[in-house]
Amino acid sequence: YQKKAVILWRKTKEAMIQRPYYENMLRARLAEERHFIQVVLGPRQVGKTTLVRQVLSIIQIPYSFYTADTEQDGTWINEIWQKERLEMQFTGQKERLLVIDEVQKIHNWSEFVKKQWDEDTWNNTNIKLLLLGSSRLMIMHGLTESLAGRFELIRMTHWTFAEMHEAFNFDMRQYIYFGGYPGAASLIQDENRWRRYVRDSIAEPSITKDVLETSNVYKPALLRQIFELGCSYSTELLSLTKLQGQLQDAGNVTTIAAYLKLLKEANLLAGLYKYANDDARKHQSVPKFQVYNNALYNAYSRHTFRQVATDPKLWGRQVESAVGAYLLSQAELNDMNVWYWRQKDEEVDFVLEWNNEIVGIEVKSNYEKMTSGLVTFRNLFHPKLALIVGHEGITIEQFLTLDLEKLLC
C-alpha cells in the first residue's frame, strides 16, 4: 500500500527546464513555519509533479513522497501520516514534509487529511503537507468542502512562449499554432500525430477525469460536443441558442451554460462575456469562446500550420486566440477578470479588469483590421490603458512575455 517515490533526475528537456516563478514560490512557502497546507494546482500536462520533484531535490527539510492510487482508501492516509510521526519521533527531527501526489484518487480524501492536519496542529507536531494531483476539479472540490481556511494554492498555468522557446526552441509562429504543452512539443513535425496526442492524451483525460468524474453531467456526449465546437470557435462570439442549434445532442441553454462553466473550471475552454458597468448586463451577453491553450484550438482544426501561417485572416484568429489564452492563464495567477467589449460594429478584443481598474486590449495582426472600437471604448469607460497588440502597437512577442500585473499597478 505504501509507495514512497525515489527521486530520479531524468535528463530530458522537460525535466531539466525549471519554471522559476513557481519553483521560487514553492521553495519559499516550504521554508516558512507550518501554517497552511500547500496545494500545487493546475491543468494537466503543465509539469506539476516535475516541479515538486525539482524542489524536493534541493530543499533541506526531510521529506517523504507518496503517490495514491484508486485501490487505497482514507485509512491509507492515516497510516502514512502515523509513519511520518514515528519517523520524527525516532530521529528527533524538528520538522518534516509529507508530499502526497494524486491525492484526489482516494475517496473522501479531504476528510482524512483534515483529521490528521488538525491533530498535528493541536499537538504541535511540525509536519508540513504538500498536495498535488492531476485532477484540478476533484482537488478543488475536496479543499472547499472540508479544508476551508487550512490551505494555500500555488496555481500553475500553461507554459508560456518564453518557456517553450527555452525548452524546445519554439519560435513565435510555432508557439501560436502548437501552443504550450511540453509533452507534445516533440511531435510537431508530424501534425496528425500531434493532434491525436493532444486530443487523446490531454483533452480526453481532462474531460473524463477532471469533469465527468467530479460533476453531475447527465449528457457526457453533449459536453464533449460543446468542448470540441467551442475550441474550433475560439475568439468568436456565439450565442448559446445558436450553439444549441449546431449540437447533435442538444440540451437546453441552461445545461449548455453549466457545461461551459465546468470546462472553464478545468482550464480548457472559457466563455468570455461582454464588459459593462454592471454585473447583470455582463453575464447576460453573448459569450466569446476562448481556449486556455492554442493547442486545443488547432487540435480540432482542419487547417494545417502551413495553411494558417500563409492566410492573413486565419493567422489573425490564431494570434488573437494566443493572446486570449495568455490573458486567461495570467489572469488566474493574479485574480483578474477577462472580458470583451462590443457595441454595434465596434469592438475591443479583450478587457482586463483588476481592483476596479481596466485595460482595453485590441489585437491587430494585419494592416486591414481597424481599431476605432478602442477609441470608443476609451471615451465610454476611461480605462487606465488602451493597448494595441501587433501592428502599430506592442509586438506579439513582447506582449506574451509581459507581466500583466504591471499594466494595472
mmCIF file of C-alpha atoms in Angstrom:
data_model
loop_
_atom_site.group_PDB
_atom_site.id
_atom_site.type_symbol
_atom_site.label_atom_id
_atom_site.label_comp_id
_atom_site.label_asym_id
_atom_site.label_seq_id
_atom_site.Cartn_x
_atom_site.Cartn_y
_atom_site.Cartn_z
ATOM 1 C CA TYR A 1 0.000 0.000 0.000
ATOM 2 C CA GLN A 2 2.945 2.264 0.520
ATOM 3 C CA LYS A 3 4.545 3.881 -2.499
ATOM 4 C CA LYS A 4 7.460 6.018 -1.458
ATOM 5 C CA ALA A 5 8.892 7.664 -4.511
ATOM 6 C CA VAL A 6 12.598 7.750 -5.254
ATOM 7 C CA ILE A 7 13.564 10.982 -6.996
ATOM 8 C CA LEU A 8 15.432 10.124 -10.183
ATOM 9 C CA TRP A 9 16.774 13.001 -12.231
ATOM 10 C CA ARG A 10 15.730 12.228 -15.773
ATOM 11 C CA LYS A 11 17.882 14.107 -18.224
ATOM 12 C CA THR A 12 15.163 15.152 -20.610
ATOM 13 C CA LYS A 13 14.468 18.688 -21.699
ATOM 14 C CA GLU A 14 11.155 18.794 -19.873
ATOM 15 C CA ALA A 15 12.632 17.581 -16.575
ATOM 16 C CA MET A 16 15.640 19.894 -16.753
ATOM 17 C CA ILE A 17 13.674 23.048 -17.542
ATOM 18 C CA GLN A 18 12.735 24.943 -14.419
ATOM 19 C CA ARG A 19 9.767 27.261 -14.067
ATOM 20 C CA PRO A 20 11.403 29.858 -11.773
ATOM 21 C CA TYR A 21 8.233 31.663 -10.708
ATOM 22 C CA TYR A 22 6.646 28.518 -9.342
ATOM 23 C CA GLU A 23 9.854 26.993 -8.038
ATOM 24 C CA ASN A 24 10.749 30.097 -6.048
ATOM 25 C CA MET A 25 7.237 30.352 -4.655
ATOM 26 C CA LEU A 26 7.119 26.704 -3.592
ATOM 27 C CA ARG A 27 10.595 26.788 -2.027
ATOM 28 C CA ALA A 28 9.746 29.933 -0.081
ATOM 29 C CA ARG A 29 6.494 28.543 1.257
ATOM 30 C CA LEU A 30 8.034 25.240 2.313
ATOM 31 C CA ALA A 31 10.714 27.163 4.204
ATOM 32 C CA GLU A 32 8.100 29.068 6.215
ATOM 33 C CA GLU A 33 6.759 27.928 9.557
ATOM 34 C CA ARG A 34 3.922 25.416 9.367
ATOM 35 C CA HIS A 35 0.704 27.323 8.853
ATOM 36 C CA PHE A 36 -1.109 26.233 5.680
ATOM 37 C CA ILE A 37 -1.388 23.078 3.622
ATOM 38 C CA GLN A 38 0.327 23.879 0.326
ATOM 39 C CA VAL A 39 -1.524 22.724 -2.789
ATOM 40 C CA VAL A 40 0.004 22.762 -6.277
ATOM 41 C CA LEU A 41 -2.879 23.207 -8.689
ATOM 42 C CA GLY A 42 -3.055 23.497 -12.453
ATOM 43 C CA PRO A 43 -4.284 21.905 -15.678
ATOM 44 C CA ARG A 44 -2.915 18.612 -16.920
ATOM 45 C CA GLN A 45 0.471 18.374 -18.592
ATOM 46 C CA VAL A 46 1.988 21.573 -17.194
ATOM 47 C CA GLY A 47 4.667 19.905 -15.038
ATOM 48 C CA LYS A 48 3.248 19.934 -11.501
ATOM 49 C CA THR A 49 4.947 16.716 -10.396
ATOM 50 C CA THR A 50 8.176 17.661 -12.174
ATOM 51 C CA LEU A 51 8.233 20.999 -10.356
ATOM 52 C CA VAL A 52 7.726 19.368 -6.960
ATOM 53 C CA ARG A 53 10.479 16.837 -7.576
ATOM 54 C CA GLN A 54 12.885 19.575 -8.645
ATOM 55 C CA VAL A 55 12.219 21.490 -5.429
ATOM 56 C CA LEU A 56 12.482 18.370 -3.254
ATOM 57 C CA SER A 57 15.918 17.639 -4.693
ATOM 58 C CA ILE A 58 17.340 20.884 -3.278
ATOM 59 C CA ILE A 59 15.449 21.635 -0.049
ATOM 60 C CA GLN A 60 16.927 20.830 3.364
ATOM 61 C CA ILE A 61 13.713 19.610 5.010
ATOM 62 C CA PRO A 62 13.462 15.812 5.459
ATOM 63 C CA TYR A 63 10.504 14.551 3.453
ATOM 64 C CA SER A 64 8.540 11.565 2.197
ATOM 65 C CA PHE A 65 6.835 11.417 -1.198
ATOM 66 C CA TYR A 66 3.800 9.163 -1.670
ATOM 67 C CA THR A 67 1.577 8.540 -4.659
ATOM 68 C CA ALA A 68 -2.019 7.492 -4.076
ATOM 69 C CA ASP A 69 -3.983 5.153 -6.309
ATOM 70 C CA THR A 70 -7.599 4.127 -6.667
ATOM 71 C CA GLU A 71 -7.156 0.882 -4.688
ATOM 72 C CA GLN A 72 -6.417 2.794 -1.495
ATOM 73 C CA ASP A 73 -8.927 4.329 0.871
ATOM 74 C CA GLY A 74 -8.725 7.013 3.520
ATOM 75 C CA THR A 75 -7.124 4.703 6.074
ATOM 76 C CA TRP A 76 -4.008 4.783 3.871
ATOM 77 C CA ILE A 77 -3.670 8.497 4.629
ATOM 78 C CA ASN A 78 -3.948 7.759 8.346
ATOM 79 C CA GLU A 79 -1.267 5.056 8.111
ATOM 80 C CA ILE A 80 1.338 7.067 6.198
ATOM 81 C CA TRP A 81 0.737 10.040 8.468
ATOM 82 C CA GLN A 82 1.326 7.935 11.550
ATOM 83 C CA LYS A 83 4.500 6.608 9.982
ATOM 84 C CA GLU A 84 5.746 10.174 9.487
ATOM 85 C CA ARG A 85 5.066 10.977 13.127
ATOM 86 C CA LEU A 86 7.026 7.924 14.258
ATOM 87 C CA GLU A 87 9.884 8.863 11.924
ATOM 88 C CA MET A 88 10.068 12.303 13.529
ATOM 89 C CA GLN A 89 9.971 10.796 16.999
ATOM 90 C CA PHE A 90 12.685 8.191 16.360
ATOM 91 C CA THR A 91 15.070 10.585 14.574
ATOM 92 C CA GLY A 92 14.439 13.664 16.694
ATOM 93 C CA GLN A 93 13.501 15.781 13.697
ATOM 94 C CA LYS A 94 12.011 19.189 14.418
ATOM 95 C CA GLU A 95 10.085 19.333 11.155
ATOM 96 C CA ARG A 96 9.165 17.049 8.302
ATOM 97 C CA LEU A 97 7.454 17.410 4.926
ATOM 98 C CA LEU A 98 4.783 14.988 3.718
ATOM 99 C CA VAL A 99 4.045 15.065 -0.026
ATOM 100 C CA ILE A 100 1.051 13.230 -1.484
ATOM 101 C CA ASP A 101 0.623 13.067 -5.256
ATOM 102 C CA GLU A 102 -2.652 12.093 -6.983
ATOM 103 C CA VAL A 103 -4.447 12.614 -3.685
ATOM 104 C CA GLN A 104 -7.782 13.041 -5.480
ATOM 105 C CA LYS A 105 -7.856 9.304 -6.268
ATOM 106 C CA ILE A 106 -8.750 8.499 -2.643
ATOM 107 C CA HIS A 107 -12.455 8.704 -1.885
ATOM 108 C CA ASN A 108 -13.278 11.395 0.674
ATOM 109 C CA TRP A 109 -9.574 12.229 0.979
ATOM 110 C CA SER A 110 -10.136 15.711 2.344
ATOM 111 C CA GLU A 111 -11.896 14.474 5.498
ATOM 112 C CA PHE A 112 -8.954 12.220 6.385
ATOM 113 C CA VAL A 113 -6.436 14.970 5.650
ATOM 114 C CA LYS A 114 -8.414 17.410 7.799
ATOM 115 C CA LYS A 115 -8.471 14.993 10.734
ATOM 116 C CA GLN A 116 -4.705 14.362 10.660
ATOM 117 C CA TRP A 117 -3.778 18.002 9.995
ATOM 118 C CA ASP A 118 -5.920 19.263 12.861
ATOM 119 C CA GLU A 119 -4.498 16.602 15.177
ATOM 120 C CA ASP A 120 -0.945 17.755 14.395
ATOM 121 C CA THR A 121 -1.967 21.372 14.908
ATOM 122 C CA TRP A 122 -3.454 20.544 18.311
ATOM 123 C CA ASN A 123 -0.371 18.538 19.374
ATOM 124 C CA ASN A 124 2.206 20.968 17.895
ATOM 125 C CA THR A 125 3.560 18.277 15.575
ATOM 126 C CA ASN A 126 5.517 20.053 12.856
ATOM 127 C CA ILE A 127 4.572 18.018 9.783
ATOM 128 C CA LYS A 128 4.145 20.231 6.734
ATOM 129 C CA LEU A 129 1.886 18.994 3.954
ATOM 130 C CA LEU A 130 2.150 19.406 0.193
ATOM 131 C CA LEU A 131 -0.640 18.072 -2.039
ATOM 132 C CA LEU A 132 -0.864 17.807 -5.809
ATOM 133 C CA GLY A 133 -2.801 15.840 -8.344
ATOM 134 C CA SER A 134 -3.826 15.577 -11.965
ATOM 135 C CA SER A 135 -7.482 16.487 -11.480
ATOM 136 C CA ARG A 136 -7.936 20.164 -10.763
ATOM 137 C CA LEU A 137 -11.692 19.975 -10.128
ATOM 138 C CA MET A 138 -11.517 16.957 -7.813
ATOM 139 C CA ILE A 139 -8.871 18.615 -5.654
ATOM 140 C CA MET A 140 -10.773 21.906 -5.516
ATOM 141 C CA HIS A 141 -13.980 20.123 -4.506
ATOM 142 C CA GLY A 142 -12.177 18.440 -1.612
ATOM 143 C CA LEU A 143 -10.474 21.625 -0.497
ATOM 144 C CA THR A 144 -13.593 23.748 -0.454
ATOM 145 C CA GLU A 145 -15.749 21.068 1.170
ATOM 146 C CA SER A 146 -13.536 20.145 4.115
ATOM 147 C CA LEU A 147 -10.352 22.186 4.303
ATOM 148 C CA ALA A 148 -11.574 25.772 4.171
ATOM 149 C CA GLY A 149 -9.096 28.111 5.844
ATOM 150 C CA ARG A 150 -6.387 25.456 6.025
ATOM 151 C CA PHE A 151 -4.833 25.566 2.557
ATOM 152 C CA GLU A 152 -2.973 27.874 0.205
ATOM 153 C CA LEU A 153 -2.811 27.419 -3.555
ATOM 154 C CA ILE A 154 0.114 27.567 -5.941
ATOM 155 C CA ARG A 155 -1.641 27.952 -9.286
ATOM 156 C CA MET A 156 0.389 26.674 -12.220
ATOM 157 C CA THR A 157 -0.575 27.781 -15.707
ATOM 158 C CA HIS A 158 0.093 26.564 -19.223
ATOM 159 C CA TRP A 159 3.631 27.022 -20.498
ATOM 160 C CA THR A 160 4.430 30.471 -21.857
ATOM 161 C CA PHE A 161 6.191 31.338 -25.094
ATOM 162 C CA ALA A 162 9.418 32.109 -23.215
ATOM 163 C CA GLU A 163 9.370 28.680 -21.566
ATOM 164 C CA MET A 164 8.575 26.779 -24.777
ATOM 165 C CA HIS A 165 11.272 28.721 -26.603
ATOM 166 C CA GLU A 166 13.879 27.937 -23.961
ATOM 167 C CA ALA A 167 12.930 24.280 -23.608
ATOM 168 C CA PHE A 168 12.099 23.319 -27.198
ATOM 169 C CA ASN A 169 13.358 26.206 -29.330
ATOM 170 C CA PHE A 170 9.833 27.140 -30.423
ATOM 171 C CA ASP A 171 9.671 30.290 -32.499
ATOM 172 C CA MET A 172 6.709 32.638 -32.125
ATOM 173 C CA ARG A 173 4.741 31.162 -35.026
ATOM 174 C CA GLN A 174 5.174 27.628 -33.726
ATOM 175 C CA TYR A 175 4.048 28.671 -30.271
ATOM 176 C CA ILE A 176 0.997 30.498 -31.570
ATOM 177 C CA TYR A 177 -0.135 27.438 -33.539
ATOM 178 C CA PHE A 178 1.050 24.488 -31.413
ATOM 179 C CA GLY A 179 0.535 26.103 -28.024
ATOM 180 C CA GLY A 180 2.196 25.349 -24.711
ATOM 181 C CA TYR A 181 2.044 21.629 -23.921
ATOM 182 C CA PRO A 182 5.624 20.409 -23.328
ATOM 183 C CA GLY A 183 4.712 16.748 -23.811
ATOM 184 C CA ALA A 184 3.515 17.429 -27.350
ATOM 185 C CA ALA A 185 6.498 19.548 -28.420
ATOM 186 C CA SER A 186 8.481 16.688 -29.969
ATOM 187 C CA LEU A 187 5.570 15.738 -32.253
ATOM 188 C CA ILE A 188 5.006 18.968 -34.179
ATOM 189 C CA GLN A 189 6.803 17.737 -37.314
ATOM 190 C CA ASP A 190 4.005 15.185 -37.720
ATOM 191 C CA GLU A 191 0.852 17.274 -37.323
ATOM 192 C CA ASN A 192 -1.598 14.353 -37.460
ATOM 193 C CA ARG A 193 0.280 12.571 -34.703
ATOM 194 C CA TRP A 194 0.496 15.820 -32.718
ATOM 195 C CA ARG A 195 -3.290 16.345 -32.999
ATOM 196 C CA ARG A 196 -4.041 12.805 -31.886
ATOM 197 C CA TYR A 197 -1.760 13.210 -28.871
ATOM 198 C CA VAL A 198 -3.376 16.477 -27.788
ATOM 199 C CA ARG A 199 -6.884 15.076 -28.221
ATOM 200 C CA ASP A 200 -6.295 11.590 -26.787
ATOM 201 C CA SER A 201 -3.669 12.186 -24.082
ATOM 202 C CA ILE A 202 -4.550 15.684 -22.872
ATOM 203 C CA ALA A 203 -8.058 16.782 -23.796
ATOM 204 C CA GLU A 204 -9.886 13.480 -23.301
ATOM 205 C CA PRO A 205 -8.338 12.671 -19.878
ATOM 206 C CA SER A 206 -9.074 16.241 -18.775
ATOM 207 C CA ILE A 207 -12.727 15.860 -19.715
ATOM 208 C CA THR A 208 -13.119 12.313 -18.406
ATOM 209 C CA LYS A 209 -11.176 12.638 -15.158
ATOM 210 C CA ASP A 210 -11.481 16.335 -14.344
ATOM 211 C CA VAL A 211 -15.067 16.977 -15.399
ATOM 212 C CA LEU A 212 -17.181 13.845 -15.839
ATOM 213 C CA GLU A 213 -15.905 12.080 -12.695
ATOM 214 C CA THR A 214 -16.310 15.147 -10.486
ATOM 215 C CA SER A 215 -19.596 16.691 -11.579
ATOM 216 C CA ASN A 216 -23.176 15.724 -12.318
ATOM 217 C CA VAL A 217 -23.021 15.571 -16.101
ATOM 218 C CA TYR A 218 -26.086 13.814 -17.427
ATOM 219 C CA LYS A 219 -25.150 14.185 -21.089
ATOM 220 C CA PRO A 220 -21.404 13.454 -21.483
ATOM 221 C CA ALA A 221 -21.692 13.405 -25.278
ATOM 222 C CA LEU A 222 -23.178 16.904 -25.201
ATOM 223 C CA LEU A 223 -20.351 18.213 -23.035
ATOM 224 C CA ARG A 224 -17.768 16.794 -25.438
ATOM 225 C CA GLN A 225 -19.562 18.378 -28.380
ATOM 226 C CA ILE A 226 -19.602 21.754 -26.630
ATOM 227 C CA PHE A 227 -15.889 21.438 -25.939
ATOM 228 C CA GLU A 228 -14.881 20.480 -29.477
ATOM 229 C CA LEU A 229 -17.138 23.057 -31.102
ATOM 230 C CA GLY A 230 -16.060 25.735 -28.638
ATOM 231 C CA CYS A 231 -12.381 25.042 -29.374
ATOM 232 C CA SER A 232 -12.963 25.449 -33.100
ATOM 233 C CA TYR A 233 -14.792 28.747 -32.441
ATOM 234 C CA SER A 234 -12.055 30.226 -30.251
ATOM 235 C CA THR A 235 -12.123 34.076 -30.394
ATOM 236 C CA GLU A 236 -15.631 34.105 -31.931
ATOM 237 C CA LEU A 237 -18.938 35.201 -30.431
ATOM 238 C CA LEU A 238 -21.621 32.537 -30.483
ATOM 239 C CA SER A 239 -24.872 32.751 -28.566
ATOM 240 C CA LEU A 240 -25.837 29.680 -26.586
ATOM 241 C CA THR A 241 -29.044 29.480 -28.616
ATOM 242 C CA LYS A 242 -27.089 29.308 -31.874
ATOM 243 C CA LEU A 243 -24.654 26.856 -30.295
ATOM 244 C CA GLN A 244 -27.620 24.722 -29.302
ATOM 245 C CA GLY A 245 -28.686 24.564 -32.944
ATOM 246 C CA GLN A 246 -25.288 23.185 -34.009
ATOM 247 C CA LEU A 247 -25.202 20.370 -31.449
ATOM 248 C CA GLN A 248 -26.388 16.873 -32.299
ATOM 249 C CA ASP A 249 -27.343 16.020 -28.719
ATOM 250 C CA ALA A 250 -28.834 19.365 -27.829
ATOM 251 C CA GLY A 251 -29.774 20.193 -24.263
ATOM 252 C CA ASN A 252 -31.405 23.382 -23.082
ATOM 253 C CA VAL A 253 -29.476 26.636 -22.876
ATOM 254 C CA THR A 254 -29.128 26.376 -19.095
ATOM 255 C CA THR A 255 -27.472 22.969 -19.412
ATOM 256 C CA ILE A 256 -25.089 24.237 -22.085
ATOM 257 C CA ALA A 257 -24.123 27.220 -19.909
ATOM 258 C CA ALA A 258 -23.488 24.893 -16.938
ATOM 259 C CA TYR A 259 -21.277 22.603 -19.028
ATOM 260 C CA LEU A 260 -19.330 25.571 -20.373
ATOM 261 C CA LYS A 261 -18.704 26.677 -16.789
ATOM 262 C CA LEU A 262 -17.293 23.231 -15.952
ATOM 263 C CA LEU A 263 -14.936 23.416 -18.925
ATOM 264 C CA LYS A 264 -13.721 26.789 -17.692
ATOM 265 C CA GLU A 265 -13.094 25.440 -14.190
ATOM 266 C CA ALA A 266 -10.977 22.707 -15.765
ATOM 267 C CA ASN A 267 -8.864 25.350 -17.594
ATOM 268 C CA LEU A 268 -9.901 24.036 -21.006
ATOM 269 C CA LEU A 269 -12.396 26.429 -22.585
ATOM 270 C CA ALA A 270 -13.932 29.689 -21.395
ATOM 271 C CA GLY A 271 -16.882 31.769 -22.479
ATOM 272 C CA LEU A 272 -15.865 35.412 -22.095
ATOM 273 C CA TYR A 273 -18.674 37.890 -21.528
ATOM 274 C CA LYS A 274 -19.140 41.494 -22.609
ATOM 275 C CA TYR A 275 -17.730 44.175 -20.346
ATOM 276 C CA ALA A 276 -20.362 46.510 -18.896
ATOM 277 C CA ASN A 277 -20.851 48.793 -15.910
ATOM 278 C CA ASP A 278 -22.940 46.258 -14.004
ATOM 279 C CA ASP A 279 -22.583 42.523 -13.438
ATOM 280 C CA ALA A 280 -26.093 41.604 -14.600
ATOM 281 C CA ARG A 281 -25.510 43.017 -18.071
ATOM 282 C CA LYS A 282 -22.115 41.313 -18.283
ATOM 283 C CA HIS A 283 -23.423 37.796 -17.771
ATOM 284 C CA GLN A 284 -26.492 38.239 -19.972
ATOM 285 C CA SER A 285 -24.344 38.879 -23.031
ATOM 286 C CA VAL A 286 -23.348 36.544 -25.869
ATOM 287 C CA PRO A 287 -20.216 34.596 -24.888
ATOM 288 C CA LYS A 288 -16.975 34.793 -26.795
ATOM 289 C CA PHE A 289 -15.278 31.390 -26.839
ATOM 290 C CA GLN A 290 -11.638 31.227 -25.821
ATOM 291 C CA VAL A 291 -9.346 28.230 -25.311
ATOM 292 C CA TYR A 292 -6.819 28.203 -22.482
ATOM 293 C CA ASN A 293 -4.133 26.789 -24.765
ATOM 294 C CA ASN A 294 -3.923 27.263 -28.527
ATOM 295 C CA ALA A 295 -3.022 23.604 -28.908
ATOM 296 C CA LEU A 296 -6.672 22.848 -28.108
ATOM 297 C CA TYR A 297 -7.797 25.251 -30.830
ATOM 298 C CA ASN A 298 -5.707 23.600 -33.538
ATOM 299 C CA ALA A 299 -6.058 20.009 -32.387
ATOM 300 C CA TYR A 300 -9.693 20.268 -33.505
ATOM 301 C CA SER A 301 -8.971 22.381 -36.585
ATOM 302 C CA ARG A 302 -8.911 21.245 -40.201
ATOM 303 C CA HIS A 303 -6.222 23.762 -41.125
ATOM 304 C CA THR A 304 -2.536 22.840 -41.161
ATOM 305 C CA PHE A 305 0.237 25.022 -39.788
ATOM 306 C CA ARG A 306 1.303 25.951 -43.327
ATOM 307 C CA GLN A 307 -2.241 26.918 -44.333
ATOM 308 C CA VAL A 308 -2.745 29.069 -41.278
ATOM 309 C CA ALA A 309 0.651 30.765 -41.469
ATOM 310 C CA THR A 310 0.073 31.876 -45.089
ATOM 311 C CA ASP A 311 -3.529 33.082 -44.725
ATOM 312 C CA PRO A 312 -3.771 36.556 -43.093
ATOM 313 C CA LYS A 313 -7.359 36.042 -41.938
ATOM 314 C CA LEU A 314 -6.707 32.627 -40.389
ATOM 315 C CA TRP A 315 -3.473 33.845 -38.861
ATOM 316 C CA GLY A 316 -5.226 36.814 -37.319
ATOM 317 C CA ARG A 317 -7.573 34.488 -35.441
ATOM 318 C CA GLN A 318 -4.616 32.396 -34.297
ATOM 319 C CA VAL A 319 -2.832 35.408 -32.886
ATOM 320 C CA GLU A 320 -5.953 36.704 -31.140
ATOM 321 C CA SER A 321 -6.598 33.281 -29.629
ATOM 322 C CA ALA A 322 -2.995 33.032 -28.388
ATOM 323 C CA VAL A 323 -3.307 36.460 -26.736
ATOM 324 C CA GLY A 324 -6.613 35.432 -25.152
ATOM 325 C CA ALA A 325 -5.132 32.185 -23.842
ATOM 326 C CA TYR A 326 -2.244 34.094 -22.269
ATOM 327 C CA LEU A 327 -4.649 36.551 -20.672
ATOM 328 C CA LEU A 328 -6.759 33.770 -19.159
ATOM 329 C CA SER A 329 -3.758 31.999 -17.644
ATOM 330 C CA GLN A 330 -2.140 35.134 -16.276
ATOM 331 C CA ALA A 331 -5.455 36.488 -15.019
ATOM 332 C CA GLU A 332 -5.913 33.383 -12.888
ATOM 333 C CA LEU A 333 -2.494 33.901 -11.327
ATOM 334 C CA ASN A 334 -3.327 37.486 -10.422
ATOM 335 C CA ASP A 335 -7.070 37.182 -9.649
ATOM 336 C CA MET A 336 -8.063 39.290 -12.641
ATOM 337 C CA ASN A 337 -11.126 39.124 -14.888
ATOM 338 C CA VAL A 338 -11.085 38.932 -18.675
ATOM 339 C CA TRP A 339 -13.957 40.265 -20.806
ATOM 340 C CA TYR A 340 -14.539 41.516 -24.328
ATOM 341 C CA TRP A 341 -16.451 44.623 -25.429
ATOM 342 C CA ARG A 342 -18.662 45.238 -28.429
ATOM 343 C CA GLN A 343 -21.125 47.927 -29.493
ATOM 344 C CA LYS A 344 -22.713 47.600 -32.929
ATOM 345 C CA ASP A 345 -19.776 47.273 -35.356
ATOM 346 C CA GLU A 346 -17.130 48.434 -32.891
ATOM 347 C CA GLU A 347 -15.311 46.077 -30.560
ATOM 348 C CA VAL A 348 -12.349 45.588 -28.284
ATOM 349 C CA ASP A 349 -10.941 42.077 -28.295
ATOM 350 C CA PHE A 350 -10.200 41.840 -24.566
ATOM 351 C CA VAL A 351 -10.800 43.859 -21.424
ATOM 352 C CA LEU A 352 -8.627 43.099 -18.419
ATOM 353 C CA GLU A 353 -10.089 44.078 -15.033
ATOM 354 C CA TRP A 354 -8.463 44.146 -11.605
ATOM 355 C CA ASN A 355 -9.351 46.135 -8.492
ATOM 356 C CA ASN A 356 -11.764 48.377 -10.428
ATOM 357 C CA GLU A 357 -9.069 49.265 -12.970
ATOM 358 C CA ILE A 358 -9.424 48.187 -16.598
ATOM 359 C CA VAL A 359 -7.197 47.841 -19.656
ATOM 360 C CA GLY A 360 -8.590 47.592 -23.183
ATOM 361 C CA ILE A 361 -6.581 45.300 -25.480
ATOM 362 C CA GLU A 362 -7.004 45.193 -29.250
ATOM 363 C CA VAL A 363 -5.117 42.561 -31.256
ATOM 364 C CA LYS A 364 -4.095 43.807 -34.685
ATOM 365 C CA SER A 365 -2.146 41.175 -36.605
ATOM 366 C CA ASN A 366 -2.515 42.695 -40.082
ATOM 367 C CA TYR A 367 -2.949 46.024 -41.834
ATOM 368 C CA GLU A 368 -6.663 45.673 -42.548
ATOM 369 C CA LYS A 369 -8.089 45.423 -39.058
ATOM 370 C CA MET A 370 -9.453 48.717 -37.744
ATOM 371 C CA THR A 371 -9.084 49.862 -34.134
ATOM 372 C CA SER A 372 -11.799 52.540 -33.895
ATOM 373 C CA GLY A 373 -13.516 50.435 -31.224
ATOM 374 C CA LEU A 374 -10.610 51.104 -28.894
ATOM 375 C CA VAL A 375 -11.192 54.857 -29.213
ATOM 376 C CA THR A 376 -14.915 54.500 -28.455
ATOM 377 C CA PHE A 377 -14.182 52.195 -25.538
ATOM 378 C CA ARG A 378 -11.725 54.720 -24.122
ATOM 379 C CA ASN A 379 -14.297 57.511 -24.320
ATOM 380 C CA LEU A 380 -17.007 55.405 -22.660
ATOM 381 C CA PHE A 381 -15.088 53.713 -19.846
ATOM 382 C CA HIS A 382 -11.860 55.724 -19.367
ATOM 383 C CA PRO A 383 -9.568 52.699 -18.968
ATOM 384 C CA LYS A 384 -6.203 53.020 -17.325
ATOM 385 C CA LEU A 385 -4.646 51.893 -20.590
ATOM 386 C CA ALA A 386 -5.820 51.176 -24.131
ATOM 387 C CA LEU A 387 -3.318 48.838 -25.743
ATOM 388 C CA ILE A 388 -2.783 47.645 -29.310
ATOM 389 C CA VAL A 389 -1.028 44.308 -29.635
ATOM 390 C CA GLY A 390 0.553 43.699 -33.032
ATOM 391 C CA HIS A 391 0.778 46.125 -35.963
ATOM 392 C CA GLU A 392 1.276 49.745 -34.774
ATOM 393 C CA GLY A 393 1.476 48.623 -31.135
ATOM 394 C CA ILE A 394 3.400 46.375 -28.803
ATOM 395 C CA THR A 395 4.663 43.276 -30.623
ATOM 396 C CA ILE A 396 3.064 39.887 -30.080
ATOM 397 C CA GLU A 397 6.303 38.562 -28.643
ATOM 398 C CA GLN A 398 6.598 41.463 -26.208
ATOM 399 C CA PHE A 399 3.014 41.035 -25.048
ATOM 400 C CA LEU A 400 3.306 37.272 -24.493
ATOM 401 C CA THR A 401 6.244 37.892 -22.143
ATOM 402 C CA LEU A 402 4.634 40.837 -20.357
ATOM 403 C CA ASP A 403 3.865 40.864 -16.633
ATOM 404 C CA LEU A 404 0.179 41.742 -16.792
ATOM 405 C CA GLU A 405 0.044 42.857 -13.187
ATOM 406 C CA LYS A 406 2.239 45.824 -14.120
ATOM 407 C CA LEU A 407 -0.398 47.032 -16.581
ATOM 408 C CA LEU A 408 -2.837 47.666 -13.748
ATOM 409 C CA CYS A 409 -0.500 48.756 -10.969
#
